């Protein structure tokens, strides 16, 4: 069996097929036609005359002070020749005349003086921006704690960050242009040129001004200064008549973890016409949907019962000052019944930390070193899930001297053993126990769209039967764009005419995010795209998104996939290398590049890349699996068995690792050992046909005929139309 090539067809994280040989279109040559907007930006001072209260609230807010020119008023940090050291790197802050400087390690590892151009933020911390020759601005990772009035590091103190690392202040993670600018200034145009690796980033207003939320206001101002006799006032982008969901979607533009898919925000269309929000995936969120990484509210809030009952940002926050409308439990009691604010409900003394609603229902984490932010999913504490799945819960988050079992028992004692149905029950069960739980979550439209889309993502990452595929395609007509999009993405690994006919209508979906995913599907296929209706228009949107994100490691990864689909392997290799250069810890491009090298016969380069992934992610199963297959191809049986074995001991669960390891053991005559391996694999996937078939072979070859017959019966139940299993059962029965 050609293990290496067969695994290539089955791995979702590896590019699946190199298809068309049409090389005429390059992603960097395609740009969408810009919409002409008549209104221009006039600045917040122009709004003040008519909107005095709103202006007063906004002035001095976090939006107003989001970014400022560095001067004696805006700079809060101590630049009186103060030095801050972290590990082996030290930064000295000082002034030259009226200008502010830092002496620290640069991108080449040498120390130099760098001028501070802008301040970024105000409280609880302030960062500082430095300009580089290519037009890129970098945020120092040493920041000013404006509460404690001291310098501190945004990075974890145990990390050793060297120049060249993406987390170094000169690295991609600290780039203002690509990571921060779109949400900190008004009318931001990134203007990145991937060919020269230069930026010409522009903005109309330096901060988050009135027009950042409401759109360019010149026509609005002109109308009220010179009102026409029969005119209609120009409608601003955010207005008082908006429904709650629209308010949340408009705020989500900046208050979400998302990727950008248009060159700039033109105040037209919906949120997902410009951005693709992140799902509730491991690394960003806990597996039950609670916050983990820095996810900026939207993805949490749309999970909540609040959101689904018509509550929006403006019900709790003054939208101009951003401050809470009331403090403490008084804010919650605006809507909730008073009996929730009693010891009978929260079981803590009143006016005590444990009696505060937010401490049970809005737990939080510290980001950027000192910035405490709360989870906006407003969930009921579930220590029972913590016991079973090791998720966090509010109870032991405070009572850290107690166990999850202790907390779970108290909940049962006080509220009974039944828990209200919650999407996280199915999300966790699907992830840890039974993937069919994802089907329940996807099908129930009362659950949050973001949770349903996450379930599609996780469900679709496993190999699906024809029946499961059929069910999944039904959700291409779902009311949720997030769900539709994830179905399209999940179907990328199924490149055939039958699936393609379901994807084709998505090229004219109402939302750009879905159209882009549909275009990507056809770019990865063997289809003659020239004959596919609506492909050309959707593909322009797809190529624009590629161009826009070319400064991201993930963006270069997507560009490499695109070039592979066009048969341009040389360009793909270049893009994968650039992706690794931008972020040396992004191992997806490293894995794909390793596969290309293997197919070119450059096995030593391939091996080196896989070993690097293992060095950086020693608990990640896939590089071990791929090395096992590579060594098998090289007839190195000892190493092949070693690495396939390791692949079965790592996460995530990879059914192919168990299958190929078992076959390799059987090939070596170790049938009993293969059964042990397959039984472990079947604990994760009890009805996996391939694993059961291999197990049956192992049982038959060790003369465990009754066990082999029982396994064969199960195979016949799973695949009743497979006559081969019936014949095998007869042979086993005769042998018995």
XYZ file of C-alpha atoms in Angstrom:
736
model
C 0.000 0.000 0.000
C 1.242 3.475 -0.866
C 0.715 4.883 2.616
C 2.114 8.349 1.997
C 0.018 9.085 -1.073
C -3.146 7.636 0.467
C -2.832 9.803 3.574
C -2.520 12.831 1.360
C -6.096 12.288 0.226
C -7.428 12.056 3.755
C -5.780 14.834 5.756
C -7.976 17.910 6.065
C -5.111 20.156 7.132
C -2.974 19.288 4.101
C -3.784 20.749 0.716
C -5.811 18.114 -1.059
C -5.073 18.310 -4.747
C -3.135 20.229 -7.340
C -5.662 20.834 -10.064
C -5.827 23.238 -12.979
C -2.747 24.272 -14.888
C -4.140 27.690 -15.807
C -1.502 30.181 -14.623
C -2.870 33.343 -16.190
C -4.420 34.833 -13.041
C -2.129 35.946 -10.242
C -3.767 36.849 -6.961
C -1.837 40.138 -6.725
C -3.128 41.458 -10.051
C -6.799 41.339 -9.091
C -8.467 44.225 -7.304
C -12.122 44.974 -6.903
C -13.612 48.137 -8.296
C -13.906 50.642 -5.465
C -17.316 52.002 -4.631
C -17.492 55.749 -5.129
C -18.635 57.421 -1.917
C -19.759 61.035 -2.261
C -19.521 61.935 1.400
C -16.116 62.835 2.848
C -14.630 62.828 6.345
C -14.871 66.120 8.214
C -13.650 65.289 11.757
C -15.345 65.056 15.149
C -15.121 68.780 15.927
C -17.627 69.347 13.113
C -20.120 67.107 14.920
C -19.843 68.994 18.196
C -22.132 71.927 17.359
C -25.246 69.767 16.948
C -24.321 66.766 19.083
C -22.885 68.369 22.189
C -23.835 65.658 24.718
C -22.600 62.854 22.499
C -19.368 64.733 21.811
C -18.863 65.395 25.526
C -19.303 61.683 26.303
C -16.943 60.644 23.513
C -14.216 63.176 24.321
C -11.552 61.489 26.434
C -13.027 58.028 25.877
C -10.992 54.991 24.850
C -12.204 55.582 21.293
C -11.046 59.189 21.316
C -7.635 58.254 22.741
C -7.179 55.077 20.686
C -4.169 56.542 18.899
C -2.401 59.910 19.218
C 0.713 61.669 17.983
C 3.412 61.195 20.625
C 3.904 64.484 22.463
C 4.222 65.835 25.991
C 0.443 65.593 26.535
C -0.337 62.200 25.016
C 2.679 60.237 26.317
C 1.978 58.825 29.786
C 5.143 56.730 30.224
C 8.245 57.751 32.107
C 10.905 58.673 29.519
C 13.363 60.131 32.019
C 16.118 57.669 31.066
C 14.273 54.737 32.667
C 15.323 51.160 31.887
C 13.131 48.063 31.893
C 14.642 44.597 31.442
C 13.000 41.289 30.609
C 15.210 38.201 30.349
C 18.272 39.302 28.367
C 16.612 42.249 26.580
C 16.542 45.702 28.122
C 14.805 48.862 26.940
C 15.816 52.373 27.970
C 13.282 55.186 27.537
C 14.539 58.737 27.091
C 13.957 62.050 25.296
C 15.879 64.040 22.682
C 14.502 67.549 22.804
C 10.732 67.217 22.459
C 10.900 63.730 20.920
C 10.537 60.419 22.719
C 12.920 57.504 22.152
C 13.685 53.971 23.237
C 17.014 52.167 23.012
C 16.361 48.446 22.607
C 17.121 45.365 20.525
C 16.074 45.742 16.884
C 15.044 43.196 14.277
C 18.700 42.333 13.581
C 19.553 41.693 17.241
C 21.551 44.905 17.591
C 20.648 47.721 19.973
C 19.663 51.077 18.495
C 17.667 54.229 19.268
C 14.094 54.219 17.933
C 11.835 57.261 17.814
C 8.302 56.983 19.212
C 5.859 58.255 16.582
C 2.470 57.499 18.139
C 0.849 56.461 21.396
C -1.586 53.582 21.317
C -4.331 53.349 23.924
C -4.495 55.002 27.307
C -5.605 52.720 30.165
C -4.933 50.275 31.740
C -1.907 50.388 29.455
C -0.357 52.538 26.768
C 1.761 51.197 23.903
C 4.149 53.056 21.634
C 4.589 52.879 17.859
C 7.844 53.036 15.893
C 8.097 53.512 12.137
C 10.290 51.393 9.844
C 11.618 52.128 6.375
C 9.047 49.939 4.593
C 6.162 51.961 6.032
C 5.456 49.443 8.765
C 4.790 50.602 12.323
C 5.651 48.252 15.162
C 4.221 48.258 18.691
C 6.754 47.959 21.473
C 6.092 44.919 23.646
C 7.249 46.922 26.660
C 4.288 49.108 27.616
C 3.341 51.623 30.272
C 0.997 50.479 33.051
C -1.096 53.633 33.453
C -2.714 52.327 36.642
C 0.456 51.357 38.514
C 2.574 53.956 36.678
C 5.380 51.579 35.739
C 6.901 49.887 32.702
C 5.992 46.244 32.146
C 6.134 43.583 29.439
C 3.128 42.428 27.443
C 4.806 39.047 27.077
C 4.775 36.233 29.583
C 7.913 36.495 31.751
C 8.917 32.857 31.163
C 9.073 33.285 27.377
C 12.449 33.624 25.677
C 11.733 35.898 22.714
C 14.553 36.441 20.252
C 14.747 38.808 17.299
C 13.161 37.130 14.290
C 10.364 35.689 16.434
C 6.870 36.883 15.521
C 6.342 37.859 19.184
C 9.440 40.060 19.237
C 8.360 43.691 19.051
C 9.710 43.845 15.487
C 7.766 40.690 14.499
C 4.467 40.249 12.691
C 2.403 39.892 15.883
C 3.324 43.450 16.873
C 2.709 45.060 13.468
C 0.335 48.016 13.700
C -0.501 47.945 9.984
C -1.633 44.323 9.917
C -2.806 43.665 13.485
C -4.185 46.885 14.960
C -4.708 49.767 12.560
C -8.092 48.855 11.081
C -9.823 49.320 14.437
C -7.855 52.189 15.963
C -8.229 54.835 13.234
C -10.948 56.120 10.903
C -11.147 55.232 7.195
C -8.098 53.017 7.342
C -6.538 51.780 4.083
C -3.721 49.294 4.738
C -2.266 49.530 1.205
C 0.204 46.656 1.454
C 2.343 45.813 -1.577
C 3.342 42.153 -1.288
C 5.864 42.352 -4.128
C 7.979 44.967 -2.350
C 6.849 44.128 1.201
C 5.980 47.790 1.807
C 3.056 49.653 3.327
C 1.488 52.960 2.410
C -1.125 52.842 5.148
C -3.414 55.882 5.359
C -6.275 57.086 7.534
C -8.576 60.096 7.462
C -8.632 60.556 11.227
C -6.077 59.196 13.665
C -8.502 57.896 16.286
C -11.865 56.123 16.538
C -13.842 59.245 15.737
C -17.570 59.870 15.356
C -17.231 58.994 11.670
C -15.502 55.715 12.457
C -18.863 54.395 13.630
C -21.275 56.633 11.690
C -19.465 56.971 8.368
C -18.255 60.024 6.441
C -20.413 62.990 7.474
C -19.907 65.787 4.928
C -23.288 65.201 3.246
C -24.969 64.937 6.633
C -23.452 68.250 7.741
C -24.255 69.966 4.426
C -27.890 68.889 4.619
C -28.434 70.447 8.057
C -26.411 73.589 7.328
C -28.244 74.199 4.052
C -31.457 72.142 4.234
C -33.204 71.714 0.854
C -36.924 72.399 0.626
C -38.004 68.812 -0.078
C -34.891 66.786 0.727
C -34.457 63.678 2.852
C -31.709 63.691 5.506
C -28.813 61.377 4.573
C -28.920 58.312 6.788
C -25.808 57.731 8.868
C -24.312 54.257 9.167
C -25.232 53.703 12.814
C -28.509 55.294 13.832
C -31.006 55.166 16.681
C -33.580 52.999 14.869
C -31.321 49.952 14.563
C -32.528 46.589 15.881
C -30.381 44.946 18.546
C -28.802 42.359 16.215
C -27.791 45.097 13.800
C -26.159 47.073 16.616
C -24.106 44.021 17.625
C -23.097 43.277 14.034
C -21.949 46.837 13.472
C -19.931 46.921 16.692
C -18.502 43.510 15.741
C -16.472 45.113 12.989
C -13.875 45.963 15.653
C -15.045 44.081 18.709
C -14.486 40.604 17.295
C -11.721 38.181 16.483
C -11.965 38.149 12.706
C -10.096 38.297 9.440
C -10.612 41.052 6.888
C -11.797 40.125 3.385
C -12.121 43.546 1.706
C -9.466 46.177 1.053
C -11.189 48.698 3.288
C -14.465 49.160 5.132
C -16.822 51.228 2.955
C -19.862 51.299 5.299
C -21.904 49.232 2.864
C -23.253 45.715 3.226
C -23.179 43.516 6.313
C -20.485 42.543 8.792
C -19.710 39.324 6.890
C -19.377 41.221 3.633
C -16.142 42.641 5.049
C -14.997 40.242 7.766
C -14.946 36.522 8.559
C -15.415 36.002 12.314
C -13.533 33.260 14.143
C -15.428 30.254 15.457
C -15.357 28.705 18.943
C -12.257 26.674 18.201
C -9.552 25.327 20.463
C -6.801 27.888 21.004
C -9.206 30.822 20.808
C -11.978 29.551 23.057
C -12.308 26.838 25.639
C -14.009 23.810 24.129
C -17.333 24.819 25.694
C -17.162 28.313 24.171
C -15.751 30.277 27.107
C -13.037 32.797 26.281
C -9.436 31.626 26.179
C -7.365 33.764 23.829
C -8.061 37.440 23.080
C -11.388 37.275 21.205
C -12.893 40.757 21.709
C -16.486 40.114 22.908
C -18.566 39.456 19.737
C -17.950 35.705 19.548
C -18.872 35.415 23.222
C -21.887 37.700 23.215
C -23.640 36.027 20.267
C -23.556 32.785 22.278
C -25.544 34.392 25.071
C -29.174 34.223 26.082
C -28.991 38.024 26.344
C -28.259 38.404 22.630
C -31.008 35.970 21.678
C -33.506 37.948 23.756
C -32.843 41.265 22.050
C -30.161 42.735 24.316
C -27.359 44.633 22.585
C -24.206 46.552 23.516
C -26.115 49.813 24.014
C -28.346 48.331 26.722
C -25.399 48.110 29.110
C -22.891 50.600 27.687
C -23.114 54.279 26.881
C -22.179 53.987 23.219
C -20.244 57.272 23.200
C -18.367 57.196 26.515
C -18.234 53.348 26.457
C -18.830 53.361 30.220
C -21.383 51.114 31.895
C -24.752 52.787 32.393
C -24.938 51.561 35.998
C -22.471 49.940 38.368
C -22.470 46.479 39.925
C -25.639 44.455 40.266
C -27.743 47.590 39.680
C -26.984 47.239 35.983
C -28.200 43.629 35.887
C -31.318 44.481 37.899
C -32.353 46.859 35.119
C -33.805 43.778 33.413
C -33.595 40.879 35.874
C -35.922 40.149 38.773
C -34.774 41.387 42.220
C -34.717 37.860 43.684
C -31.571 37.185 41.647
C -29.831 39.785 43.815
C -30.308 37.858 47.063
C -28.309 35.382 49.117
C -30.964 32.776 48.283
C -29.712 32.882 44.698
C -25.990 33.554 44.862
C -25.231 31.976 48.303
C -22.739 34.678 49.255
C -23.022 37.635 51.653
C -24.414 40.728 49.950
C -21.857 43.338 48.854
C -19.253 40.590 48.727
C -17.272 39.602 45.608
C -19.204 36.361 45.326
C -22.529 38.220 45.309
C -21.649 40.199 42.184
C -23.507 38.852 39.159
C -20.510 39.352 36.886
C -18.244 37.171 39.005
C -20.455 34.140 38.430
C -21.811 34.894 34.967
C -19.018 36.967 33.369
C -15.738 35.401 34.408
C -12.681 36.987 32.844
C -9.014 36.775 31.975
C -6.081 39.169 31.878
C -4.805 40.006 28.404
C -1.842 42.130 27.314
C -0.246 41.776 30.716
C -2.678 43.836 32.814
C -5.994 44.227 30.964
C -8.789 42.227 32.657
C -11.661 41.498 30.280
C -14.872 39.654 30.985
C -16.512 36.833 29.068
C -19.719 38.161 27.495
C -21.411 34.790 26.975
C -23.239 35.307 30.306
C -23.301 31.597 31.058
C -24.474 29.682 34.095
C -21.518 28.048 35.902
C -21.180 24.369 34.952
C -18.748 22.635 37.313
C -20.293 19.324 36.205
C -18.748 19.940 32.769
C -15.459 20.762 34.475
C -15.501 17.384 36.232
C -16.118 15.539 32.963
C -14.234 17.665 30.428
C -11.809 19.826 32.442
C -13.373 23.123 31.325
C -13.109 26.195 33.605
C -15.975 27.270 35.857
C -16.666 30.365 37.913
C -16.946 28.511 41.238
C -13.450 27.054 41.407
C -12.142 30.072 39.534
C -12.666 31.940 42.814
C -12.517 29.029 45.269
C -9.211 27.794 43.933
C -8.630 25.728 47.065
C -11.673 23.589 46.227
C -12.272 20.898 43.606
C -14.633 20.847 40.657
C -16.405 17.912 42.309
C -17.033 20.080 45.370
C -18.566 22.818 43.224
C -20.656 20.381 41.184
C -22.125 18.883 44.363
C -23.140 22.306 45.680
C -24.934 23.094 42.420
C -26.828 19.797 42.642
C -27.661 20.377 46.318
C -28.998 23.873 45.676
C -30.544 23.583 42.205
C -31.146 19.857 41.677
C -29.456 17.446 39.307
C -31.070 18.631 36.060
C -29.242 21.281 34.039
C -30.953 23.438 31.442
C -30.040 22.282 27.946
C -27.091 24.257 26.598
C -25.256 24.022 23.291
C -21.979 23.391 25.115
C -23.257 19.974 26.236
C -23.342 18.839 22.614
C -20.151 20.656 21.645
C -18.180 18.925 24.389
C -19.774 15.532 23.840
C -19.053 15.739 20.116
C -15.440 16.708 20.707
C -14.666 14.149 23.394
C -17.124 11.299 22.995
C -19.456 11.005 20.042
C -19.233 13.139 16.863
C -22.928 12.499 16.215
C -23.571 15.046 18.985
C -22.441 17.665 16.474
C -25.360 16.654 14.252
C -27.802 17.484 17.052
C -26.174 20.864 17.580
C -26.110 21.738 13.873
C -29.766 20.827 13.375
C -31.158 22.866 16.283
C -31.787 26.458 15.163
C -32.434 27.589 18.727
C -28.721 27.232 19.437
C -26.388 30.142 18.588
C -25.288 30.316 14.958
C -21.636 30.540 15.975
C -21.947 27.305 17.983
C -23.743 25.538 15.117
C -21.068 26.701 12.658
C -18.357 25.475 15.031
C -20.073 22.086 15.136
C -20.052 22.003 11.309
C -16.325 22.785 11.353
C -15.536 19.977 13.800
C -17.972 17.492 12.263
C -16.762 18.184 8.737
C -13.098 17.699 9.646
C -13.640 13.932 9.924
C -14.159 11.642 6.917
C -17.889 11.543 6.150
C -19.981 8.806 4.611
C -22.121 9.539 1.541
C -25.185 9.707 3.801
C -23.477 12.175 6.148
C -22.352 14.267 3.186
C -25.898 14.370 1.904
C -27.155 15.640 5.254
C -24.408 18.235 5.450
C -25.213 19.708 2.038
C -28.743 20.501 3.246
C -27.252 23.199 5.467
C -26.015 25.107 2.431
C -29.509 26.617 2.560
C -29.306 27.458 6.260
C -30.444 30.901 7.395
C -27.064 31.447 9.083
C -24.224 32.685 6.878
C -21.734 31.284 9.394
C -23.239 27.815 9.040
C -23.433 28.017 5.236
C -19.827 29.129 5.083
C -18.527 26.304 7.258
C -20.422 23.744 5.187
C -18.692 25.062 2.056
C -15.307 24.953 3.822
C -15.951 21.418 5.120
C -16.823 20.207 1.629
C -13.484 21.370 0.198
C -12.049 17.918 0.837
C -14.726 16.341 -1.388
C -13.824 17.295 -4.921
C -16.330 15.641 -7.249
C -19.146 16.639 -9.586
C -21.841 15.632 -7.116
C -20.577 17.939 -4.358
C -19.613 20.704 -6.806
C -23.197 21.056 -8.018
C -24.241 21.927 -4.447
C -21.429 24.446 -4.045
C -22.051 26.270 -7.342
C -25.140 28.211 -6.114
C -23.064 29.518 -3.177
C -21.032 31.610 -5.634
C -23.945 34.060 -5.587
C -24.697 33.862 -1.850
C -26.026 37.059 -0.298
C -22.838 37.488 1.770
C -19.309 37.919 0.439
C -17.694 35.643 3.047
C -19.641 32.650 1.683
C -19.013 33.593 -1.943
C -15.277 33.714 -1.259
C -15.328 30.229 0.300
C -17.272 28.900 -2.690
C -14.713 30.410 -5.082
C -11.919 28.806 -3.054
C -13.672 25.422 -3.400
C -13.608 25.660 -7.191
C -10.026 26.908 -7.195
C -9.080 23.709 -5.388
C -11.059 21.497 -7.777
C -10.579 19.926 -11.192
C -13.653 21.704 -12.492
C -13.511 23.762 -15.678
C -14.178 27.068 -13.919
C -14.794 28.874 -17.211
C -18.134 27.080 -17.489
C -19.301 27.788 -13.920
C -21.821 30.574 -13.605
C -20.922 33.379 -11.148
C -17.427 31.962 -10.583
C -15.575 34.879 -12.175
C -17.216 37.534 -9.971
C -16.837 35.512 -6.774
C -13.247 34.689 -7.638
C -12.365 38.384 -7.865
C -13.600 38.738 -4.299
C -11.549 35.690 -3.309
C -8.394 37.043 -4.953
C -8.907 40.433 -3.324
C -9.012 38.743 0.085
C -5.803 36.843 -0.772
C -4.100 40.075 -1.770
C -5.291 41.890 1.340
C -3.944 39.244 3.719
C -0.621 38.637 1.977
C 1.259 40.143 4.939
C -0.096 37.444 7.269
C 1.492 34.025 7.588
C -1.970 32.491 7.192
C -2.506 34.692 4.141
C 0.662 33.410 2.489
C -0.493 29.883 3.316
C -3.726 30.516 1.419
C -1.783 32.032 -1.483
C 0.370 28.885 -1.606
C -2.742 26.709 -1.733
C -4.078 28.850 -4.564
C -0.869 28.495 -6.575
C -0.856 24.744 -5.959
C -4.379 24.577 -7.327
C -3.158 26.298 -10.483
C -0.258 23.873 -10.847
C 2.342 26.532 -10.062
C 4.406 24.594 -7.550
C 7.346 26.990 -7.657
C 5.169 29.927 -6.582
C 3.524 27.746 -3.930
C 6.898 26.861 -2.411
C 7.846 30.536 -2.364
C 4.605 31.434 -0.563
C 4.978 28.618 1.980
C 8.523 29.791 2.725
C 7.270 33.357 3.126
C 4.534 32.129 5.500
C 7.170 30.416 7.661
C 9.376 33.510 7.507
C 6.522 35.691 8.792
C 5.644 33.247 11.572
C 8.084 30.455 12.290
C 5.577 28.841 14.650
C 2.836 28.477 12.047
C 3.331 24.839 11.150
C 0.553 24.407 8.595
C 2.719 25.790 5.760
C 5.659 23.769 7.069
C 3.585 20.568 6.854
C 2.431 21.321 3.319
C 5.899 22.314 2.156
C 7.234 19.043 3.548
C 4.722 17.150 1.421
C 5.718 19.030 -1.725
C 9.376 18.257 -1.082
C 8.577 14.595 -0.567
C 6.691 14.417 -3.857
C 9.704 16.028 -5.534
C 11.940 13.323 -4.084
C 13.600 15.725 -1.634
C 12.993 13.420 1.331
C 15.728 14.869 3.547
C 14.165 18.358 3.272
C 10.773 16.867 3.982
C 12.063 14.980 7.021
C 13.758 18.116 8.358
C 10.516 20.104 8.185
C 8.450 17.430 9.940
C 11.049 17.139 12.695
C 10.898 20.927 13.152
C 7.126 20.716 13.640
C 7.664 18.019 16.267
C 10.267 20.179 18.006
C 7.764 23.042 18.247
C 4.610 20.963 18.824
C 5.722 17.724 20.482
C 2.147 16.715 21.350
C 0.717 17.214 17.835
C -0.066 13.851 16.218
C 0.125 14.670 12.514
C 3.878 15.251 11.986
C 4.598 11.899 13.678
C 2.081 10.265 11.361
C 3.545 11.874 8.254
C 7.082 10.881 9.261
C 5.873 7.339 9.869
C 4.536 7.242 6.328
C 7.670 8.850 4.926
C 9.932 6.290 6.622
C 7.653 3.523 5.378
C 8.140 4.773 1.824
C 11.894 4.758 2.429
C 11.648 1.133 3.656
C 12.879 2.139 7.117
C 10.551 -0.201 9.024
C 12.004 0.529 12.456
C 11.449 4.283 12.221
C 8.111 3.832 10.441
C 6.781 1.761 13.349
C 8.293 4.164 15.897
C 6.652 7.269 14.479
C 3.306 5.647 13.637
C 3.183 4.411 17.238
C 3.921 7.916 18.536
C 1.194 9.322 16.279
C -1.372 7.117 18.050
C -0.215 8.449 21.424
C -0.657 12.131 20.528
C -3.616 14.424 19.876
C -5.730 15.139 17.968
C -7.046 11.644 17.323
C -6.046 10.568 13.828
C -7.856 7.451 12.677
C -5.399 7.040 9.800
C -2.499 6.791 12.244
C -4.193 3.901 14.065
C -5.148 2.220 10.812
C -1.734 2.463 9.175
C 0.131 1.543 12.360
C -2.065 -1.553 12.771
C -1.496 -2.604 9.154
C 2.235 -2.082 9.574
C 2.190 -4.309 12.678
C 0.187 -6.925 10.835
C 2.658 -6.785 7.964
C 5.348 -7.601 10.529
C 3.267 -10.533 11.803
C 2.338 -8.736 15.056
C -1.406 -9.328 14.799
C -2.091 -9.403 18.544
C -0.337 -6.056 18.995
C -2.389 -4.593 16.136
C -5.620 -5.574 17.901
C -4.537 -3.677 21.028
C -3.834 -0.567 18.924
C -7.131 -0.818 17.058
C -9.112 -1.223 20.265
C -7.596 2.031 21.506
C -8.536 3.741 18.256
C -12.081 2.396 18.456
C -12.480 4.042 21.855
C -12.392 7.347 19.932
C -14.371 6.138 16.912
C -16.319 2.986 17.875
C -18.016 2.608 14.488
C -15.109 3.426 12.216
C -15.352 0.970 9.349
C -11.662 0.905 8.434
C -10.514 0.340 12.013
C -13.087 -2.412 12.517
C -12.042 -4.102 9.281
C -8.384 -4.082 10.296
C -9.360 -5.389 13.733
C -11.284 -8.255 12.142
C -8.226 -9.191 10.078
C -6.061 -9.162 13.204
C -8.541 -11.336 15.092
C -8.800 -13.801 12.210
C -5.013 -14.048 11.954
C -4.682 -14.760 15.689
C -7.395 -17.437 15.458
C -9.848 -15.382 17.545
C -12.626 -16.508 15.227
C -15.573 -15.695 17.505
C -14.214 -12.177 18.017
C -13.642 -11.797 14.278
C -17.221 -12.924 13.581
C -18.599 -10.422 16.112
C -16.580 -7.644 14.478
C -17.799 -8.745 11.061
C -21.422 -8.622 12.277
C -20.851 -5.027 13.343
C -19.367 -4.242 9.917
C -22.442 -5.711 8.222
C -24.653 -3.507 10.393
C -22.624 -0.420 9.485
C -22.491 -1.257 5.767
C -25.454 -3.599 5.057
C -24.963 -3.345 1.278
C -21.353 -4.491 1.341
C -21.465 -8.100 0.106
C -17.760 -8.576 0.874
C -18.534 -8.564 4.584
C -21.216 -11.210 4.114
C -18.760 -13.434 2.255
C -16.118 -12.877 4.946
C -18.617 -13.845 7.619
C -19.398 -17.068 5.758
C -15.690 -17.860 5.443
C -15.166 -17.209 9.153
C -18.137 -19.416 10.008
C -16.819 -22.247 7.820
C -13.396 -21.897 9.374
C -14.956 -22.160 12.809
